PDB file of C-alpha atoms in Angstrom:
ATOM      1  CA  MET A   1     130.626 -62.705 -12.028  1.00  0.00           C
ATOM      2  CA  PHE A   2     127.103 -61.379 -12.747  1.00  0.00           C
ATOM      3  CA  GLU A   3     125.191 -59.406 -10.124  1.00  0.00           C
ATOM      4  CA  LEU A   4     121.675 -57.810 -10.817  1.00  0.00           C
ATOM      5  CA  ARG A   5     118.510 -56.865  -9.117  1.00  0.00           C
ATOM      6  CA  LEU A   6     115.415 -58.407 -10.480  1.00  0.00           C
ATOM      7  CA  ASP A   7     112.556 -56.001  -9.869  1.00  0.00           C
ATOM      8  CA  LEU A   8     109.824 -58.605  -9.269  1.00  0.00           C
ATOM      9  CA  VAL A   9     107.908 -60.070  -6.338  1.00  0.00           C
ATOM     10  CA  PRO A  10     109.663 -63.455  -5.321  1.00  0.00           C
ATOM     11  CA  VAL A  11     107.576 -66.411  -5.860  1.00  0.00           C
ATOM     12  CA  PRO A  12     108.218 -69.960  -4.202  1.00  0.00           C
ATOM     13  CA  LYS A  13     107.993 -72.772  -6.633  1.00  0.00           C
ATOM     14  CA  GLY A  14     104.449 -74.595  -6.444  1.00  0.00           C
ATOM     15  CA  ARG A  15     104.085 -78.206  -6.220  1.00  0.00           C
ATOM     16  CA  PRO A  16     103.211 -80.069  -9.574  1.00  0.00           C
ATOM     17  CA  ARG A  17      99.573 -80.347 -10.087  1.00  0.00           C
ATOM     18  CA  SER A  18      97.800 -82.900 -12.061  1.00  0.00           C
ATOM     19  CA  THR A  19      94.459 -83.199 -14.040  1.00  0.00           C
ATOM     20  CA  ARG A  20      91.878 -85.868 -13.542  1.00  0.00           C
ATOM     21  CA  ALA A  21      93.311 -87.345 -16.842  1.00  0.00           C
ATOM     22  CA  GLY A  22      96.703 -87.720 -15.222  1.00  0.00           C
ATOM     23  CA  VAL A  23      98.303 -84.833 -16.996  1.00  0.00           C
ATOM     24  CA  VAL A  24     101.082 -83.121 -14.892  1.00  0.00           C
ATOM     25  CA  TYR A  25     101.456 -79.441 -14.796  1.00  0.00           C
ATOM     26  CA  THR A  26     103.320 -76.445 -13.160  1.00  0.00           C
ATOM     27  CA  PRO A  27     100.833 -73.906 -11.413  1.00  0.00           C
ATOM     28  CA  LYS A  28     100.272 -70.706 -13.415  1.00  0.00           C
ATOM     29  CA  LYS A  29     101.581 -68.449 -10.694  1.00  0.00           C
ATOM     30  CA  THR A  30     105.007 -70.376 -10.928  1.00  0.00           C
ATOM     31  CA  SER A  31     105.180 -70.576 -14.675  1.00  0.00           C
ATOM     32  CA  GLU A  32     104.330 -66.913 -15.081  1.00  0.00           C
ATOM     33  CA  TYR A  33     107.015 -65.962 -12.408  1.00  0.00           C
ATOM     34  CA  GLU A  34     109.631 -68.178 -14.169  1.00  0.00           C
ATOM     35  CA  ARG A  35     108.921 -66.742 -17.561  1.00  0.00           C
ATOM     36  CA  ALA A  36     109.544 -63.111 -15.913  1.00  0.00           C
ATOM     37  CA  VAL A  37     112.843 -64.143 -14.530  1.00  0.00           C
ATOM     38  CA  ALA A  38     113.689 -65.643 -17.755  1.00  0.00           C
ATOM     39  CA  LYS A  39     112.857 -62.484 -19.572  1.00  0.00           C
ATOM     40  CA  LEU A  40     114.984 -60.369 -17.067  1.00  0.00           C
ATOM     41  CA  VAL A  41     118.151 -62.553 -17.254  1.00  0.00           C
ATOM     42  CA  SER A  42     118.016 -63.486 -21.078  1.00  0.00           C
ATOM     43  CA  HIS A  43     120.334 -60.518 -21.904  1.00  0.00           C
ATOM     44  CA  LEU A  44     123.243 -62.118 -19.890  1.00  0.00           C
ATOM     45  CA  PRO A  45     125.735 -64.578 -21.610  1.00  0.00           C
ATOM     46  CA  ALA A  46     125.305 -68.319 -21.066  1.00  0.00           C
ATOM     47  CA  ILE A  47     127.559 -69.763 -18.323  1.00  0.00           C
ATOM     48  CA  THR A  48     128.829 -73.012 -19.355  1.00  0.00           C
ATOM     49  CA  GLY A  49     130.087 -75.509 -16.969  1.00  0.00           C
ATOM     50  CA  PRO A  50     129.848 -75.409 -13.163  1.00  0.00           C
ATOM     51  CA  VAL A  51     127.976 -72.276 -11.618  1.00  0.00           C
ATOM     52  CA  GLY A  52     127.964 -70.573  -8.456  1.00  0.00           C
ATOM     53  CA  MET A  53     124.813 -68.721  -7.190  1.00  0.00           C
ATOM     54  CA  SER A  54     123.613 -66.392  -4.070  1.00  0.00           C
ATOM     55  CA  ALA A  55     120.566 -64.535  -3.857  1.00  0.00           C
ATOM     56  CA  VAL A  56     118.720 -62.365  -1.503  1.00  0.00           C
ATOM     57  CA  PHE A  57     114.799 -62.560  -1.740  1.00  0.00           C
ATOM     58  CA  VAL A  58     113.321 -59.469  -0.499  1.00  0.00           C
ATOM     59  CA  LEU A  59     109.663 -60.222   0.141  1.00  0.00           C
ATOM     60  CA  LYS A  60     106.718 -57.835   0.801  1.00  0.00           C
ATOM     61  CA  ARG A  61     106.517 -56.076   4.226  1.00  0.00           C
ATOM     62  CA  PRO A  62     103.587 -57.634   6.354  1.00  0.00           C
ATOM     63  CA  VAL A  63     100.827 -55.122   6.995  1.00  0.00           C
ATOM     64  CA  ARG A  64     101.068 -55.591  10.654  1.00  0.00           C
ATOM     65  CA  THR A  65     104.697 -54.680  10.996  1.00  0.00           C
ATOM     66  CA  PRO A  66     105.321 -52.448  13.757  1.00  0.00           C
ATOM     67  CA  LYS A  67     106.714 -49.144  12.737  1.00  0.00           C
ATOM     68  CA  SER A  68     109.616 -49.498  15.104  1.00  0.00           C
ATOM     69  CA  MET A  69     111.075 -52.227  12.590  1.00  0.00           C
ATOM     70  CA  SER A  70     112.022 -49.691   9.788  1.00  0.00           C
ATOM     71  CA  GLY A  71     114.916 -51.901   8.199  1.00  0.00           C
ATOM     72  CA  ARG A  72     114.749 -55.359   6.815  1.00  0.00           C
ATOM     73  CA  PHE A  73     114.049 -58.158   8.995  1.00  0.00           C
ATOM     74  CA  VAL A  74     113.802 -61.966   9.029  1.00  0.00           C
ATOM     75  CA  LYS A  75     110.759 -63.962  10.445  1.00  0.00           C
ATOM     76  CA  ALA A  76     110.744 -67.825  10.357  1.00  0.00           C
ATOM     77  CA  GLY A  77     107.812 -70.007   9.276  1.00  0.00           C
ATOM     78  CA  SER A  78     105.896 -67.716   6.801  1.00  0.00           C
ATOM     79  CA  ARG A  79     105.543 -67.209   3.066  1.00  0.00           C
ATOM     80  CA  GLY A  80     107.098 -70.366   1.692  1.00  0.00           C
ATOM     81  CA  ASP A  81     110.460 -72.315   2.164  1.00  0.00           C
ATOM     82  CA  LEU A  82     113.713 -70.717   1.106  1.00  0.00           C
ATOM     83  CA  ASP A  83     114.311 -73.809  -1.114  1.00  0.00           C
ATOM     84  CA  ASN A  84     111.277 -73.413  -2.958  1.00  0.00           C
ATOM     85  CA  TYR A  85     112.358 -69.634  -3.748  1.00  0.00           C
ATOM     86  CA  VAL A  86     115.628 -70.841  -5.186  1.00  0.00           C
ATOM     87  CA  LYS A  87     114.088 -73.704  -7.192  1.00  0.00           C
ATOM     88  CA  ALA A  88     111.867 -71.125  -8.896  1.00  0.00           C
ATOM     89  CA  LEU A  89     114.605 -68.672  -9.551  1.00  0.00           C
ATOM     90  CA  LEU A  90     116.848 -71.597 -11.115  1.00  0.00           C
ATOM     91  CA  ASP A  91     114.308 -72.746 -13.275  1.00  0.00           C
ATOM     92  CA  GLY A  92     113.942 -69.281 -14.588  1.00  0.00           C
ATOM     93  CA  CYS A  93     117.449 -68.691 -15.120  1.00  0.00           C
ATOM     94  CA  GLN A  94     117.543 -72.054 -17.134  1.00  0.00           C
ATOM     95  CA  ARG A  95     114.676 -70.683 -19.244  1.00  0.00           C
ATOM     96  CA  GLY A  96     116.576 -67.668 -19.851  1.00  0.00           C
ATOM     97  CA  GLY A  97     119.472 -69.581 -21.161  1.00  0.00           C
ATOM     98  CA  VAL A  98     121.966 -68.192 -18.371  1.00  0.00           C
ATOM     99  CA  VAL A  99     122.297 -71.542 -16.818  1.00  0.00           C
ATOM    100  CA  PRO A 100     122.211 -74.731 -18.922  1.00  0.00           C
ATOM    101  CA  ASN A 101     120.679 -76.665 -16.176  1.00  0.00           C
ATOM    102  CA  ASP A 102     119.852 -76.182 -12.677  1.00  0.00           C
ATOM    103  CA  ALA A 103     122.246 -79.300 -12.136  1.00  0.00           C
ATOM    104  CA  ALA A 104     125.126 -77.200 -13.199  1.00  0.00           C
ATOM    105  CA  VAL A 105     124.843 -75.004  -9.847  1.00  0.00           C
ATOM    106  CA  VAL A 106     127.446 -76.860  -7.716  1.00  0.00           C
ATOM    107  CA  GLU A 107     128.097 -73.953  -5.223  1.00  0.00           C
ATOM    108  CA  PHE A 108     125.667 -71.767  -3.272  1.00  0.00           C
ATOM    109  CA  GLY A 109     126.838 -68.468  -1.544  1.00  0.00           C
ATOM    110  CA  SER A 110     124.755 -66.729   0.771  1.00  0.00           C
ATOM    111  CA  MET A 111     120.734 -67.349   0.292  1.00  0.00           C
ATOM    112  CA  LYS A 112     118.379 -65.228   2.309  1.00  0.00           C
ATOM    113  CA  LYS A 113     114.704 -64.662   2.696  1.00  0.00           C
ATOM    114  CA  VAL A 114     114.035 -61.183   4.378  1.00  0.00           C
ATOM    115  CA  TYR A 115     111.177 -58.738   4.464  1.00  0.00           C
ATOM    116  CA  ALA A 116     111.578 -55.415   2.989  1.00  0.00           C
ATOM    117  CA  ALA A 117     112.480 -52.200   4.668  1.00  0.00           C
ATOM    118  CA  ALA A 118     109.643 -49.652   5.209  1.00  0.00           C
ATOM    119  CA  ASP A 119     110.747 -47.841   2.053  1.00  0.00           C
ATOM    120  CA  GLU A 120     111.621 -50.711  -0.112  1.00  0.00           C
ATOM    121  CA  GLU A 121     109.872 -52.872  -2.757  1.00  0.00           C
ATOM    122  CA  PRO A 122     109.986 -56.601  -3.231  1.00  0.00           C
ATOM    123  CA  HIS A 123     112.805 -57.813  -5.443  1.00  0.00           C
ATOM    124  CA  ILE A 124     115.523 -60.391  -5.736  1.00  0.00           C
ATOM    125  CA  GLU A 125     119.314 -59.763  -5.573  1.00  0.00           C
ATOM    126  CA  LEU A 126     120.895 -62.336  -7.863  1.00  0.00           C
ATOM    127  CA  SER A 127     124.740 -63.149  -8.117  1.00  0.00           C
ATOM    128  CA  LEU A 128     125.889 -65.773 -10.646  1.00  0.00           C
ATOM    129  CA  TRP A 129     129.477 -66.786 -11.331  1.00  0.00           C
ATOM    130  CA  PRO A 130     131.489 -69.538 -13.316  1.00  0.00           C
ATOM    131  CA  ILE A 131     133.520 -72.003 -11.431  1.00  0.00           C
ATOM    132  CA  ASP A 132     136.514 -73.732 -13.038  1.00  0.00           C
ATOM    133  CA  GLU A 133     136.175 -77.491 -13.456  1.00  0.00           C
ATOM    134  CA  GLY A 134     138.385 -79.427 -11.052  1.00  0.00           C
ATOM    135  CA  GLU A 135     138.631 -76.291  -8.612  1.00  0.00           C
ATOM    136  CA  VAL A 136     138.013 -77.400  -5.133  1.00  0.00           C
TER     137      VAL A 136
END
């Protein structure tokens, strides 16, 4: 099992864009984020076969947060959907060579999107583990 903290601001996967000529591309912010994730996980050995994953996406604390809320907290309906954060992270792990393909992820543990505590910076807490084939 690999557990690591990725010290970068989580970015949700952007929708594919297309030029007038019909060329489809990934938005710049998304591709830069995926490259940064790939760089941070590239030192890990590749997991072949089925993979399990869990992640906590710690987002930047909103400016207008009451001082009485000093710890981590959740707030629905803002700053991207959780599934888009997961997609971008998986694509970065695939680019980094840790996961052969995002289709290899067959089990998700806990996935959370939270806002940072008052004294905390945005980051991602990631866990990846191999799963034995045939295990249920």
